[in-house]
Every structure is written in structure tokens, then in C-alpha cells.
Amino acid sequence: MARLRVAFLGPLASFSHQAAAEAFGKISASLLPQLSFADAFVALQNQEVDYAVIPCENSTNGSVVQTLDLLADRNDDYKDVKVCGEYYLTVHHCLLVHKGSYPSGWSGYDGSITKLYTHPQAWGQCEGVLSKYFKGVERQDVSSTSKGAEIVAKEPTEKSAAIASRFAAEYHGVDVLKENIEDRADNTTRFLILRNVLAARTAELDLGQPKATASDEQPNTHKTLISFSIDHASPGALASALLIFKQHGLNLTTINTRPSLKRAWQYIFFVECGRTLSEENMDAVVNALQDLQNVTESCRDLGTWKDQLSAQTA
Amino acid sequence: MARLRVAFLGPLASFSHQAAAEAFGKISASLLPQLSFADAFVALQNQEVDYAVIPCENSTNGSVVQTLDLLADRNDDYKDVKVCGEYYLTVHHCLLVHKGSYPSGWSGYDGSITKLYTHPQAWGQCEGVLSKYFKGVERQDVSSTSKGAEIVAKEPTEKSAAIASRFAAEYHGVDVLKENIEDRADNTTRFLILRNVLAARTAELDLGQPKATASDEQPNTHKTLISFSIDHASPGALASALLIFKQHGLNLTTINTRPSLKRAWQYIFFVECGRTLSEENMDAVVNALQDLQNVTESCRDLGTWKDQLSAQTA
């Protein structure tokens, strides 16, 4: 079989790159940086890649709405893209500076940094350090944490710093002024692994991810993501839709909401639910979808995959 | 009675200022700009102001997570703050430039703008124009759309532009290069009006907002916001909690989710529900809260207020 192609949000040395490298570490795969999440979805729909590794949620900052908006697929652009796996990456942010610019390190830091670069999500993950040491310092959003490290690497005269990983620091050759500046030591980003359901060559592939450890307390072995929209004017429709999951033994774990963009104050709901896969509930998702069609305007099965959380937190 | 004090997210001429001015237009009130949403919550909890007008949701961009995080009140800092009203402001964005810098207007625009300023939420509301005419142009987040207009007013030599309202353009004396650059003509921001429940002087006040028009099709006259968190390890708890709303005649209209920050992948849910207020369901919220205590880790009534949506869209 030809080498697998895995898309991730570039540039090189981004957290997405790191996640893709770890998730596909045991498989010989070409990791292909993309300019945007949308590019990754397009590449997958067109079968130019076999998988995409896309961040969907951070344990501190919450959902990545751009990913939800692509999964919402309001114009049917990505109708064959589904979730087939997940990967949890513990995120450690570092404060990175131009090589040699602060030779005495953090202990000798003089408060002279005047500009910070990072990805918008990262500001919210480092609020403690930012508000304590960098109050009022100019913040410049960049497309990736790695991009911030690259800018700092190229700016020898500026008093600027980037928030990015040690992985990015090593890649771009900059100094780590302070490490683990994230608010929470358990700061973790969940990535979804997506595939094209029409692609035969990825249908049966074992992604080689960590297996859930045997445990008495293993509530769900599999997760399923379902999206639906409801008629805003129909009272009770949302409650009825949610009840259907319970009726089919699908345990609601979380719900996300995005504007439908069809009409103001009408929403697309993303319901994630779990179950311990058994012979009895093999068809639970298909059956739930059938019932959902009666109470929703539209609904869609966005995939079922192995729950990796119990393995991670065990 | 002393003049009412209404907090909004400053600076002056922000959309929040405009919303506060319109919502309290019929009442003699002092409108007091705040440096952050958190400052508005603090001022309200300390009864330094009577009301706060805070954006919670945009019809295109979705929820304002900072507002949800303050309402989550994870450290019990704002325990007396509740929602008592809402206000819908139709958002029209304009591209603003330094006075006289583009004398031939948009029709003669030469593509020379190299930097754009606006509030993070506004980028997502103007993606059409931004991707068509300003692809690759540097974007600088600022704390308010009005702040962007102010920067452009003070930068005579820069080829920069701000995305902000006509209200802000007039306030800061800059030119409107292009108006209505928002993706959707119905782009509307919903503001919550908050009060301190211990403040006697705002207890019975009619906010003088538009009344819902009489209509055969008026599903809900009142809205209620309830937050709760559930034990992650308890299967079915979320479904059980949601079922309680239905059991008490509270019609779920939307659900938002934020990380609990107590433990990764544990959430605080914000459920908004509606009902047509009647003698029978006067106690529905109190009763629902009682039942919720049995299936949630914590739950909280964040207020009931008159639904203004039917008035707006009628």
C-alpha cells in the first residue's frame, strides 16, 4: 500500500504537527501541512489525503468553533468526511525569545518585552502568566504557535516573545525563557482524526493508538458525534431530540451549539455520546438517526470511534 | 430616586455603549464604561452600578465565551448577579479610515491598506469582505471596535483601517470607506441586562424595552437561564438533567457548554429555556432547580426575563 497521507494545520512544528506525528507514530505516514482547517477538509473530501488531524477542544479554553463550523458543513461541501478517531495531546506552552537575547534567563528578566505573538487560543490558556508579567503588552495573533516562534527567530532587534511549544522552539532555534506557562498542568487538546468514508484504503486501518486499559470503571468504549438542527418555532423539539439518544442507550457526554446561519437564533447542535459497544447496540446510531429525522430539520452521523480518554487519564 | 448607573464594556462609542444607550434610552441613566466584562460583573456584585449590559451572543459568530465564563462564576465571585433582561442590537460594520486618506472613496480604493484593527469577534462577522479584499493583510486585535476607530483617527500616515460602527466613526471623526461589510444583513448581537438581586431599587423597575407584540404565534413570553455541572463519571446524568426541564414545562431553546476547569472534560452547561408565564408555571424554575439538585453536582438559577425576540423579529 502506498504511504498514508495525513493532513494537519501547518506550519511545521505546530501543535497539530506534533499531534499528527504522535497519533501516526507507529505507521509510516507522510504528514502534510495545510494552510487552514478548511484546506484539510477539502483535501480529505477530494481524497487527496487519507486522514486529517484537527483540534476540536481544549480542556481549558473549550471548543474550537472553526472545527465545529466545518463539521456543521452548512453547504454540503464535506459530505463524506467523518470522525474515525481522537488523540489527546497535553499542551505545554513556553515563552520563547530570540536566541541569546535574554542570556540571564527568566530569573534575570527585566520586563522589557513589548510584543507577544501566539495563536488566539493560546492567550486564554496562559492568562495567569500573561496578566502577572505582561499586563498591557501588545498581543499579536498569528496563525499558529509555531509561526510566532518563527517570527521571534527572525527578529533579532525586537523585544518580542512567542508562546509556543518546546518542539517549536527546537525547530526554529529560539530560546525557552520560561516553560510551562499554561494556567493548568493538565491543559490538553483533543484532536479529531477524520477520514473520507468512501476511501477503501482507510476503512479497516488500525490507527495504532493507545488502547483503553482494562478497568472496572469503563463507562464507554466508543464515542459517536451527531449533528442536528431543529425548527426554532417548534417548542419541545430540542428536548425531544435529546431524549432520543437516551432511548437508544446513547449516553450524552457533551453538547455544542453553533448558529445555523440559515436564520438568526436557530442553531446546529453537536451531540457527543458514548456507549460500551455490544451486539445489542451495534445499530443504536442508525436507529437514533431514524428517530431524529422525525423531530429535527436535518441530522447527520459524524462518525463513531474508540474512546481514548480512559487510556489517557488512567 | 438617584440616577440609575448602567455599566457597559467601554470605551465610549463601542457597540456595548450603543446597546446600553438604546436599552436605557427611555430612562434617565448614567452610562459607565468598564475596562472589561469582569469589571462590569465586579461593579454589579459590589452594587456600584445598578445594571450591566453585556453581549452574550452574536447571530453569526455564536456565543461570547468570556460572558459565559463570568456567568459560570466558578469561584462564587458574582453570586448575586442575575439576568433581568435582554436587548437585540443589529450590528452594521463599516470599514473606517483616517479622515481624508481615501478621498475617492471605495470605488477608487487601490488596495493599499496594510493593517486592520478590530475586536476579535468582528473578524468572523466580516469574512466575505476580508477574504475578498484583504487577504493576507495584517490583523491586529483590539479591545473594542471603537478602539480600532480611535487608533485609525490618530494614525495619519499609516495605511490602516478599522472595522467598527458608523456610531464609532462619528464619535472619533474618521471616514467610512465602505459600509455594511458584515457577512449577513441580519447580523445581530444579543445583550444580557444584568442586575444584583439584592439591590432593592432595581427590583421592580420596568426597563422600558419594546414589548412583545400580540401574536397568535408567541411560543414563549419569558426566558430563563440555568447553569449546572454534572459528574463526568455518571452515565446518563446529562440526559436526566435535561429531561427535568421538559417535566416542568420549560422549553429548551439553547444549550451552551464551557469547561468546568475543575477537571478536564467536565463541563458547565448553560441551558436557556422559555415558557409562556402563567399562574400554573410561576414556580416552574424553583421546582426544576430542586429536581436538578438530585442529578447535578451544582446548579444555579441565573434569572428570568421577558423574551424580546418576538418583538424584534415581528
XYZ file of C-alpha atoms in Angstrom:
628
model
C 0.000 0.000 0.000
C 1.239 3.493 -0.792
C 2.379 5.611 2.139
C -0.533 7.118 4.078
C -1.063 10.871 3.756
C -2.097 12.732 6.907
C -3.151 16.393 6.811
C -2.616 18.731 9.764
C -2.819 22.501 10.297
C 0.584 23.881 9.421
C 3.102 25.296 9.520
C 5.653 22.690 10.548
C 6.230 22.353 14.304
C 2.669 23.384 15.199
C 0.828 21.532 17.976
C -1.207 19.896 15.216
C 2.017 18.633 13.649
C 3.064 17.209 16.997
C -0.353 15.547 17.446
C -0.274 14.068 13.950
C 3.273 12.791 14.478
C 2.300 11.133 17.759
C -1.056 9.761 16.586
C 0.501 8.227 13.473
C 3.838 7.498 15.079
C 3.605 3.764 14.576
C 2.540 3.946 10.949
C 4.692 5.048 8.059
C 2.838 8.207 7.018
C 3.546 11.449 5.156
C 2.474 14.383 7.308
C 1.187 17.193 5.105
C 0.826 20.734 6.486
C -2.325 22.626 5.415
C -2.919 26.382 5.345
C -6.280 26.161 7.125
C -8.707 23.729 8.718
C -10.879 24.182 5.633
C -8.000 23.119 3.369
C -7.658 19.921 5.394
C -11.393 19.223 4.980
C -11.209 19.910 1.224
C -8.172 17.652 0.828
C -9.989 14.892 2.679
C -13.234 15.258 0.745
C -11.232 15.118 -2.526
C -9.299 12.084 -1.241
C -6.004 13.909 -1.715
C -5.174 12.806 1.823
C -6.176 9.744 3.837
C -6.616 11.391 7.227
C -6.767 14.812 8.835
C -5.834 15.546 12.437
C -7.838 18.570 13.615
C -8.071 20.128 17.108
C -11.655 20.198 18.337
C -11.441 21.112 22.002
C -9.070 22.289 24.688
C -9.626 21.340 28.303
C -9.149 24.951 29.483
C -10.362 27.041 26.569
C -13.267 24.936 25.369
C -14.379 24.101 21.859
C -12.616 25.134 18.673
C -15.517 26.784 16.886
C -13.823 26.780 13.466
C -13.762 22.974 13.614
C -17.414 22.811 14.663
C -18.293 25.137 11.776
C -16.551 22.834 9.297
C -18.257 19.778 10.787
C -21.555 21.689 10.501
C -20.930 21.555 6.725
C -23.722 24.020 6.003
C -23.218 23.803 2.221
C -22.648 20.050 1.903
C -19.023 20.542 0.905
C -17.628 17.747 3.059
C -20.367 15.162 2.951
C -18.042 12.154 3.071
C -15.853 13.386 5.948
C -16.364 11.612 9.258
C -14.568 11.245 12.555
C -12.751 7.919 12.930
C -10.560 8.573 15.949
C -9.308 11.035 18.531
C -5.960 11.918 20.057
C -5.247 13.758 23.314
C -2.141 15.950 23.394
C -1.021 17.525 26.659
C -0.166 21.115 25.812
C 2.856 22.737 27.421
C 3.387 26.347 26.435
C 6.717 28.092 26.704
C 7.725 31.733 26.422
C 10.204 31.827 23.555
C 12.671 34.598 22.750
C 15.308 35.263 20.103
C 18.428 33.165 20.664
C 20.757 34.875 23.121
C 18.512 37.894 23.715
C 17.974 37.117 27.411
C 21.212 35.411 28.450
C 20.418 35.503 32.173
C 17.122 33.699 31.632
C 13.810 34.218 33.376
C 15.390 34.885 36.787
C 17.069 37.952 35.298
C 14.113 39.067 33.174
C 13.808 42.866 33.225
C 10.252 43.338 31.958
C 11.432 44.661 28.596
C 9.329 42.522 26.232
C 6.987 44.830 24.316
C 5.200 42.445 21.963
C 3.852 38.913 22.180
C 2.919 36.530 19.393
C 0.760 33.447 19.546
C -2.312 31.694 18.235
C -5.611 33.176 19.559
C -6.443 30.009 21.544
C -3.154 30.187 23.463
C -3.835 33.584 25.105
C -6.691 32.047 27.021
C -4.522 29.136 28.131
C -1.806 31.317 29.711
C -3.842 34.052 31.386
C -2.072 33.685 34.742
C 1.419 34.439 33.461
C 0.156 36.986 30.930
C -1.775 39.034 33.470
C 1.020 38.847 36.052
C 4.061 39.672 33.905
C 2.723 41.021 30.607
C -0.211 43.254 31.511
C -0.744 45.812 28.766
C 1.895 44.291 26.458
C 0.816 44.327 22.816
C -0.547 40.997 21.608
C -0.355 39.934 18.003
C -2.432 36.992 16.864
C -0.660 34.683 14.475
C -1.964 31.712 12.537
C -0.076 29.144 14.602
C 2.038 28.992 17.738
C 4.890 27.776 15.553
C 4.553 30.872 13.354
C 5.092 33.031 16.462
C 8.310 31.157 17.231
C 9.423 31.664 13.625
C 8.779 35.432 13.819
C 10.791 35.698 17.028
C 13.607 33.703 15.415
C 13.768 36.251 12.582
C 13.542 39.421 14.710
C 16.971 39.890 16.304
C 16.468 43.517 17.338
C 12.887 43.376 18.607
C 11.965 42.843 22.252
C 9.339 40.300 21.337
C 8.395 36.846 22.547
C 6.228 33.984 21.336
C 4.106 31.477 23.182
C 4.648 28.043 21.666
C 5.876 24.533 22.425
C 9.393 23.340 23.167
C 9.000 21.308 19.951
C 8.591 24.618 18.047
C 11.491 26.212 19.958
C 13.809 23.443 18.864
C 12.548 23.520 15.294
C 13.043 27.294 14.930
C 16.165 27.601 17.072
C 14.932 30.054 19.693
C 15.458 30.149 23.459
C 12.946 28.997 26.048
C 12.780 31.938 28.501
C 10.126 30.312 30.711
C 8.453 26.960 30.351
C 5.084 25.508 31.351
C 3.427 28.926 31.399
C -0.008 27.376 30.829
C -2.586 28.015 33.559
C -3.200 24.349 34.112
C -0.770 21.455 34.175
C -3.476 19.231 32.712
C -4.033 21.542 29.749
C -4.880 19.091 26.986
C -6.090 19.489 23.435
C -8.289 16.873 21.912
C -7.762 16.261 18.212
C -10.243 14.502 15.976
C -8.924 12.144 13.358
C -11.035 12.394 10.231
C -11.284 10.230 7.138
C -13.292 10.056 3.944
C -15.853 7.269 4.335
C -15.612 6.441 0.620
C -11.886 5.735 0.837
C -11.456 1.980 0.877
C -7.839 2.011 1.926
C -8.517 3.615 5.315
C -11.647 1.597 6.073
C -10.118 -1.119 8.173
C -6.921 0.508 9.357
C -5.923 0.252 12.978
C -4.558 3.684 13.824
C -2.194 2.177 16.328
C -3.343 4.499 19.085
C -3.065 3.634 22.763
C -5.698 1.141 23.762
C -8.006 1.769 26.669
C -6.606 -0.003 29.695
C -8.774 -2.677 31.262
C -10.705 -1.140 34.115
C -13.780 -1.911 36.176
C -14.892 1.654 35.659
C -15.026 1.995 31.905
C -18.237 3.781 31.105
C -17.920 3.994 27.324
C -15.665 2.239 24.887
C -16.901 4.184 21.874
C -17.969 7.725 21.125
C -20.317 8.984 18.428
C -20.808 12.522 17.137
C -24.190 13.519 15.723
C -25.220 16.967 14.490
C -28.763 18.202 14.023
C -30.737 21.391 13.570
C -34.270 21.972 14.768
C -37.131 24.220 13.797
C -36.796 27.235 16.056
C -40.557 27.717 16.185
C -41.285 24.197 17.391
C -41.449 24.131 21.205
C -40.066 20.984 22.756
C -38.193 19.861 19.634
C -34.755 20.143 21.240
C -35.844 18.188 24.320
C -37.447 15.529 22.104
C -34.289 15.198 20.030
C -32.110 14.801 23.118
C -34.474 12.230 24.598
C -33.935 10.003 21.552
C -30.287 9.450 22.483
C -31.299 8.101 25.870
C -33.938 5.878 24.317
C -31.269 4.199 22.202
C -28.785 3.737 25.043
C -26.506 6.529 23.839
C -25.095 8.353 26.852
C -24.898 12.124 26.221
C -21.471 13.383 27.227
C -21.422 16.858 25.748
C -23.392 19.249 23.584
C -22.085 22.112 21.477
C -24.096 24.766 19.717
C -23.344 26.901 16.674
C -25.540 29.341 14.761
C -27.286 27.616 11.850
C -26.665 30.713 9.678
C -29.934 29.908 7.972
C -31.884 32.137 10.286
C -30.788 34.146 13.319
C -31.185 32.339 16.687
C -31.543 28.965 15.030
C -28.786 26.507 15.892
C -26.881 23.434 14.850
C -26.354 21.166 17.843
C -23.425 18.771 18.109
C -24.150 15.934 20.454
C -21.407 13.599 21.532
C -22.494 10.378 23.131
C -20.860 7.256 24.393
C -21.663 3.600 24.729
C -19.926 0.361 25.503
C -20.154 -1.345 22.155
C -22.096 -4.611 22.294
C -24.026 -6.878 19.943
C -27.263 -5.319 21.175
C -26.355 -1.703 20.463
C -24.457 -2.127 17.178
C -27.314 -0.372 15.349
C -28.070 2.252 18.021
C -26.731 5.144 15.954
C -28.596 4.139 12.798
C -31.815 3.731 14.783
C -31.360 7.004 16.655
C -30.774 8.834 13.374
C -34.004 7.395 12.003
C -35.951 8.711 15.011
C -34.140 12.048 14.908
C -35.406 12.623 11.392
C -38.934 12.952 12.824
C -38.094 15.810 15.199
C -35.202 17.642 13.511
C -34.870 19.721 10.354
C -31.724 17.832 9.487
C -29.432 15.394 11.249
C -26.182 13.660 10.439
C -23.998 10.889 11.781
C -20.496 12.327 12.010
C -18.816 9.100 12.978
C -18.072 6.598 15.736
C -14.624 5.948 17.160
C -12.791 4.373 20.076
C -12.807 6.446 23.249
C -9.159 7.243 24.106
C -9.872 9.229 27.263
C -9.823 6.358 29.744
C -6.423 5.303 28.382
C -5.105 8.863 28.766
C -6.366 9.541 32.281
C -5.782 6.086 33.690
C -34.508 58.173 43.152
C -30.884 58.817 42.242
C -29.955 58.465 38.595
C -29.522 54.831 37.522
C -25.982 53.658 36.813
C -25.543 51.287 33.860
C -22.209 49.563 33.168
C -21.120 48.592 29.656
C -17.874 47.419 28.053
C -16.017 50.557 27.069
C -14.522 52.539 25.576
C -17.119 55.108 24.575
C -18.785 54.512 21.209
C -18.463 50.715 21.454
C -21.357 48.522 20.333
C -21.995 47.883 24.017
C -22.310 51.631 24.568
C -24.799 51.823 21.721
C -26.767 48.888 23.149
C -26.816 50.407 26.638
C -27.909 53.772 25.251
C -30.746 52.159 23.302
C -31.850 49.737 26.036
C -31.976 52.503 28.634
C -32.997 55.222 26.207
C -36.269 55.952 27.935
C -34.791 56.101 31.430
C -32.513 58.792 32.753
C -29.357 56.756 33.332
C -25.617 57.330 33.642
C -23.802 55.025 31.246
C -20.477 53.957 32.741
C -17.753 52.403 30.558
C -15.852 49.455 32.067
C -12.419 48.126 31.134
C -13.566 44.501 30.936
C -16.602 42.258 31.257
C -15.191 41.149 34.605
C -15.091 44.764 35.821
C -18.781 45.116 34.969
C -19.564 41.956 36.965
C -17.494 43.201 39.927
C -19.190 46.610 39.863
C -22.574 44.915 39.829
C -21.752 42.470 42.612
C -20.496 45.410 44.736
C -23.629 47.420 43.863
C -21.502 50.214 42.428
C -23.792 50.081 39.414
C -27.458 49.157 39.038
C -27.249 47.301 35.734
C -24.727 45.910 33.302
C -25.326 45.442 29.576
C -23.131 42.571 28.338
C -23.039 40.897 24.902
C -23.726 37.177 25.157
C -24.267 36.003 21.614
C -23.982 37.070 18.003
C -26.278 35.595 15.388
C -23.364 34.891 13.016
C -20.428 34.260 15.345
C -22.173 32.421 18.155
C -21.703 32.704 21.894
C -19.402 35.132 23.650
C -17.421 32.683 25.763
C -15.998 35.361 28.093
C -19.565 36.180 29.160
C -20.407 32.508 29.689
C -17.242 32.134 31.772
C -18.287 35.034 34.024
C -21.806 33.646 34.362
C -20.198 30.269 35.237
C -18.848 32.093 38.316
C -16.519 29.234 39.209
C -15.251 30.964 42.370
C -18.551 32.408 43.628
C -17.414 35.960 42.962
C -20.703 37.144 41.472
C -23.266 35.213 43.425
C -25.910 37.966 43.409
C -25.667 38.782 39.705
C -28.605 37.625 37.596
C -30.031 38.283 34.176
C -33.103 40.553 34.229
C -33.470 41.444 30.554
C -32.069 41.258 27.059
C -31.558 43.637 24.176
C -31.036 42.850 20.492
C -28.779 45.229 18.539
C -28.466 44.871 14.784
C -24.760 45.163 14.025
C -23.607 47.062 10.974
C -19.866 47.111 10.489
C -18.054 49.723 8.431
C -14.511 49.942 7.146
C -13.136 53.136 8.670
C -10.060 55.069 7.545
C -8.235 58.223 8.644
C -10.130 61.343 7.638
C -9.267 62.348 4.069
C -6.881 59.439 3.448
C -9.021 57.914 0.701
C -10.710 60.934 -0.917
C -12.070 58.977 -3.864
C -13.826 56.521 -1.575
C -14.277 52.795 -2.014
C -14.785 52.981 -5.778
C -11.261 54.371 -6.090
C -9.691 52.094 -3.484
C -6.226 50.980 -4.619
C -5.636 48.026 -2.297
C -3.053 49.919 -0.255
C -4.332 49.199 3.273
C -1.671 47.165 5.099
C -3.158 46.782 8.574
C -6.607 46.228 10.011
C -7.855 46.777 13.547
C -10.941 45.402 15.200
C -12.332 43.361 18.072
C -11.738 39.588 17.683
C -15.480 38.851 17.283
C -15.738 41.231 14.313
C -13.285 39.356 12.072
C -15.656 36.417 11.960
C -18.569 38.687 11.104
C -16.915 40.210 8.018
C -15.193 37.203 6.467
C -16.643 37.827 2.994
C -15.169 41.296 2.551
C -11.975 40.409 4.404
C -11.199 37.366 2.287
C -12.111 39.148 -0.950
C -10.287 42.463 -0.490
C -7.911 42.000 2.457
C -6.433 38.548 2.058
C -3.080 38.398 3.837
C -3.413 41.907 5.324
C -2.114 42.061 8.900
C -4.849 41.915 11.509
C -4.464 43.474 14.918
C -6.937 42.569 17.619
C -8.044 45.475 19.761
C -10.170 45.516 22.874
C -13.158 47.153 21.186
C -14.289 48.095 17.707
C -14.355 51.706 18.923
C -10.700 51.430 19.967
C -9.819 50.472 16.397
C -11.568 53.603 15.089
C -9.661 55.675 17.638
C -6.296 54.221 16.523
C -7.084 54.969 12.894
C -8.070 58.527 13.846
C -4.654 59.036 15.447
C -2.548 57.448 12.677
C -2.422 59.982 9.852
C 0.495 58.407 7.996
C -0.404 54.739 8.303
C -2.323 52.844 5.658
C -4.543 51.273 8.245
C -8.281 50.729 8.640
C -10.647 49.752 11.409
C -13.837 47.716 11.403
C -16.380 49.447 13.604
C -19.809 51.078 13.593
C -20.904 54.334 11.982
C -21.608 55.461 15.570
C -17.875 54.987 16.337
C -16.869 56.710 13.073
C -18.830 59.786 14.034
C -17.531 59.737 17.589
C -13.871 59.523 16.520
C -14.100 61.653 13.380
C -12.927 59.137 10.799
C -14.201 58.382 7.295
C -16.445 55.469 6.345
C -14.661 53.885 3.360
C -17.214 51.088 2.951
C -20.323 50.379 4.961
C -22.306 47.271 5.839
C -19.318 44.987 5.345
C -20.830 42.349 7.620
C -21.479 38.962 6.017
C -25.133 38.986 6.944
C -27.628 41.847 6.897
C -29.388 40.297 9.903
C -26.178 40.225 11.944
C -27.475 40.875 15.444
C -25.863 40.821 18.857
C -27.885 39.847 21.862
C -27.011 41.655 25.062
C -27.987 40.458 28.511
C -29.066 43.034 31.043
C -27.815 42.035 34.491
C -28.662 43.270 37.945
C -27.777 42.484 41.539
C -30.700 40.602 43.072
C -30.044 42.205 46.464
C -30.477 45.731 45.094
C -33.919 46.904 46.120
C -34.020 49.894 43.833
C -33.891 47.828 40.639
C -36.271 45.115 41.821
C -39.443 46.430 40.294
C -38.142 48.652 37.551
C -39.680 48.423 34.115
C -36.736 48.728 31.743
C -38.924 50.397 29.171
C -37.910 47.966 26.474
C -40.067 47.192 23.478
C -42.957 44.940 24.423
C -43.636 41.738 22.598
C -46.342 42.386 20.044
C -49.563 40.464 20.408
C -49.406 37.444 18.145
C -51.121 34.092 17.778
C -47.709 32.537 17.410
C -45.954 33.558 20.576
C -44.248 30.476 21.905
C -42.596 31.950 24.980
C -43.097 35.202 26.803
C -40.265 34.622 29.255
C -36.801 33.126 29.169
C -34.805 31.577 31.988
C -31.096 30.786 32.161
C -29.911 27.913 34.341
C -26.364 26.621 34.691
C -25.336 23.243 36.034
C -22.393 20.883 36.155
C -22.592 17.114 36.278
C -20.383 14.324 37.474
C -18.441 13.246 34.427
C -18.343 9.633 35.580
C -22.113 9.326 35.945
C -23.609 7.961 32.708
C -26.993 9.393 31.839
C -26.697 12.382 34.202
C -26.780 14.977 31.419
C -29.826 13.392 29.801
C -31.564 13.192 33.191
C -30.844 16.862 33.889
C -32.194 17.946 30.523
C -35.313 15.840 30.969
C -36.179 17.797 34.125
C -36.737 20.972 32.111
C -39.343 19.235 29.989
C -41.014 17.773 33.069
C -41.553 21.291 34.421
C -42.839 22.765 31.172
C -39.624 24.643 30.455
C -38.966 24.565 26.725
C -35.245 24.164 25.965
C -34.189 26.727 23.385
C -30.428 26.501 23.534
C -27.548 24.877 25.369
C -24.015 26.163 25.781
C -21.062 24.302 27.206
C -17.875 25.504 28.878
C -15.084 23.584 30.588
C -15.712 23.283 34.315
C -11.985 23.901 34.971
C -12.351 21.592 37.955
C -11.346 18.575 35.962
C -10.558 18.156 32.275
C -13.518 17.092 30.076
C -16.026 18.032 32.740
C -18.386 20.825 31.745
C -20.671 23.586 32.922
C -23.852 23.593 30.863
C -25.920 26.723 30.295
C -29.490 25.902 29.444
C -31.822 28.584 28.224
C -35.476 27.735 28.289
C -38.717 29.504 27.570
C -42.289 29.430 28.783
C -45.413 31.496 28.492
C -45.744 32.736 32.032
C -48.962 31.588 33.694
C -50.319 31.076 37.204
C -49.611 27.348 36.853
C -45.933 27.647 35.957
C -44.928 30.543 38.211
C -42.866 28.132 40.328
C -41.528 26.004 37.461
C -37.945 27.285 37.803
C -37.834 26.799 41.572
C -39.222 23.279 41.205
C -36.870 22.398 38.353
C -33.893 23.610 40.385
C -34.964 21.376 43.262
C -35.051 18.339 40.985
C -31.779 19.325 39.297
C -30.017 19.172 42.650
C -30.555 15.399 42.632
C -28.765 14.769 39.341
C -26.193 17.593 39.112
C -23.043 18.458 41.042
C -24.194 22.057 41.236
C -26.918 24.120 39.616
C -27.940 27.756 39.627
C -30.834 29.928 38.533
C -29.308 32.770 36.530
C -32.536 34.709 36.110
C -35.810 35.014 34.247
C -36.671 37.879 31.916
C -39.103 38.950 29.191
C -38.361 37.468 25.772
C -37.646 40.378 23.408
C -37.098 38.277 20.311
C -40.702 38.134 19.126
C -40.880 41.930 19.366
C -37.660 42.261 17.343
C -38.473 39.831 14.562
C -42.175 40.642 14.248
